[in-house]
Amino acid sequence: MRAARLIKMVLLLQSRPAMTAAELARELEVSERTITRDALALSEAGVPVYADRGRAGGYRLIGGYRTRLTGLARSEAEALFLSGVPGALRDMGLDDAASVARLKVSAALLPSLRDAPVSAAQRFHLDAPGWYQEPETPELLPTLAEAVWDDRLVSARYRRRDGEVERELAPYGLVLKAGVWYLCARAEDAFRVYRVDRFTAVALGDDRFVRDEGFDLPGFWEERAAEFARSLLRTEVVVRLGGAGARWLPRVTDRAAAREALEAAGPPDAEGRVTVTLRVESEEVAYSQLLQLGPEAEVLEPASLRERFAEAAARMRDLYR
């Protein structure tokens, strides 16, 4: 632990002209007294750490010292490719590896380029969860992430609607979608998708599985996500849309379903409205979605949904009378 901290301290000083004890303590998450002891230890080991006294003082390396400890370990290299998703790294327990990797890269850069990481971080940031959602880290995510990195088989208990089931899984990859973590794993010679927050227990096995080199995680996820979205749309409604309603439809309902409905619609009627057949998850969902279009949408079928909109329109009329 201390050796890793000393290396990180040297890399920090190598990537910047000078740093105060407070800055180093904050970066390394230790006390300023520990920084003083670490600086002394580095000096005794032959690393030329120089301490400037006074209010504007701090620590710096002298004599153009360059550490050769810039080679990336495998875990650091892998974490570096995920460094644009800081929340995901933290959730999977990889933020320390990514931090060291970034420092090693910074230390290897020319002096004129050392502000590149800070410059990029000040200009681009990825915030994965959707609005109005409090992101929660599943308790077993770090364990599953370790299994994914090491190609380790796991024994797991998974919560379904009909109760808990036990599975032996070969975890191939993790996906973060709209703030929710999913595991893509092989079970019983088939690839499946599991919500990480529904695992109730995960035990790492001693055996490793042989990864199918033909498995494409982005492609697999895109295909399964499309299948899942289509499987939810089990109900059809017929809607007559005004011009604004046709433009707004993709904003209030499934984009793909809205696009398909609009492309299949016939020409506008005498009032300039088009009639579409829209696939939706349920009448309840259709009601909440299409209500946002107000008078720009007239539900024609099913009759039960049309009656519900008529009642809503009557209540609105009474409110604004």
PDB file of C-alpha atoms in Angstrom, residues 5-21 23-25 27-28 35 38-40 42-43 47-51 58-62 64-67 103 106-107 114:
ATOM      1  CA  ARG A   5       1.464   5.599  -2.651  1.00  0.00           C
ATOM      2  CA  LEU A   6       5.149   6.555  -2.949  1.00  0.00           C
ATOM      3  CA  ILE A   7       5.131   5.751  -6.658  1.00  0.00           C
ATOM      4  CA  LYS A   8       2.001   7.812  -7.115  1.00  0.00           C
ATOM      5  CA  MET A   9       3.587  10.702  -5.220  1.00  0.00           C
ATOM      6  CA  VAL A  10       6.641  10.661  -7.484  1.00  0.00           C
ATOM      7  CA  LEU A  11       4.428  10.589 -10.583  1.00  0.00           C
ATOM      8  CA  LEU A  12       2.390  13.507  -9.276  1.00  0.00           C
ATOM      9  CA  LEU A  13       5.526  15.574  -8.705  1.00  0.00           C
ATOM     10  CA  GLN A  14       6.917  14.554 -12.083  1.00  0.00           C
ATOM     11  CA  SER A  15       3.778  15.717 -13.884  1.00  0.00           C
ATOM     12  CA  ARG A  16       3.680  19.155 -12.192  1.00  0.00           C
ATOM     13  CA  PRO A  17       6.284  21.822 -11.389  1.00  0.00           C
ATOM     14  CA  ALA A  18       5.528  21.722  -7.651  1.00  0.00           C
ATOM     15  CA  MET A  19       2.810  20.720  -5.195  1.00  0.00           C
ATOM     16  CA  THR A  20       2.059  21.772  -1.636  1.00  0.00           C
ATOM     17  CA  ALA A  21       1.736  19.240   1.166  1.00  0.00           C
ATOM     18  CA  GLU A  23      -2.383  19.269  -2.425  1.00  0.00           C
ATOM     19  CA  LEU A  24      -0.449  16.014  -2.170  1.00  0.00           C
ATOM     20  CA  ALA A  25      -2.406  14.965   0.908  1.00  0.00           C
ATOM     21  CA  GLU A  27      -4.595  13.664  -4.017  1.00  0.00           C
ATOM     22  CA  LEU A  28      -3.249  10.707  -2.024  1.00  0.00           C
ATOM     23  CA  ILE A  35       3.277  13.393   3.140  1.00  0.00           C
ATOM     24  CA  ASP A  38       6.833   9.904   2.550  1.00  0.00           C
ATOM     25  CA  ALA A  39       8.946  12.750   1.143  1.00  0.00           C
ATOM     26  CA  LEU A  40      11.715  11.876   3.605  1.00  0.00           C
ATOM     27  CA  LEU A  42      11.790   9.061  -1.054  1.00  0.00           C
ATOM     28  CA  SER A  43      14.779  11.303  -0.397  1.00  0.00           C
ATOM     29  CA  VAL A  47      14.657  10.302  -5.268  1.00  0.00           C
ATOM     30  CA  PRO A  48      15.552  14.032  -5.318  1.00  0.00           C
ATOM     31  CA  VAL A  49      12.472  15.447  -3.603  1.00  0.00           C
ATOM     32  CA  TYR A  50      13.093  19.016  -2.511  1.00  0.00           C
ATOM     33  CA  ALA A  51      10.923  20.871  -0.002  1.00  0.00           C
ATOM     34  CA  GLY A  58       5.891  22.910  -1.523  1.00  0.00           C
ATOM     35  CA  TYR A  59       7.529  19.786  -2.890  1.00  0.00           C
ATOM     36  CA  ARG A  60       9.202  19.372  -6.261  1.00  0.00           C
ATOM     37  CA  LEU A  61      11.684  17.131  -8.035  1.00  0.00           C
ATOM     38  CA  ILE A  62      15.061  18.653  -8.852  1.00  0.00           C
ATOM     39  CA  GLY A  64      15.313  16.947 -14.181  1.00  0.00           C
ATOM     40  CA  TYR A  65      14.596  13.666 -12.396  1.00  0.00           C
ATOM     41  CA  ARG A  66      12.478  11.237 -14.413  1.00  0.00           C
ATOM     42  CA  THR A  67      11.124   8.021 -12.984  1.00  0.00           C
ATOM     43  CA  LEU A 103      -0.520   9.729 -13.759  1.00  0.00           C
ATOM     44  CA  SER A 106       0.965  12.250 -17.788  1.00  0.00           C
ATOM     45  CA  ALA A 107       4.495  11.557 -16.551  1.00  0.00           C
ATOM     46  CA  ARG A 114       1.052  17.673 -19.605  1.00  0.00           C
TER      47      ARG A 114
END
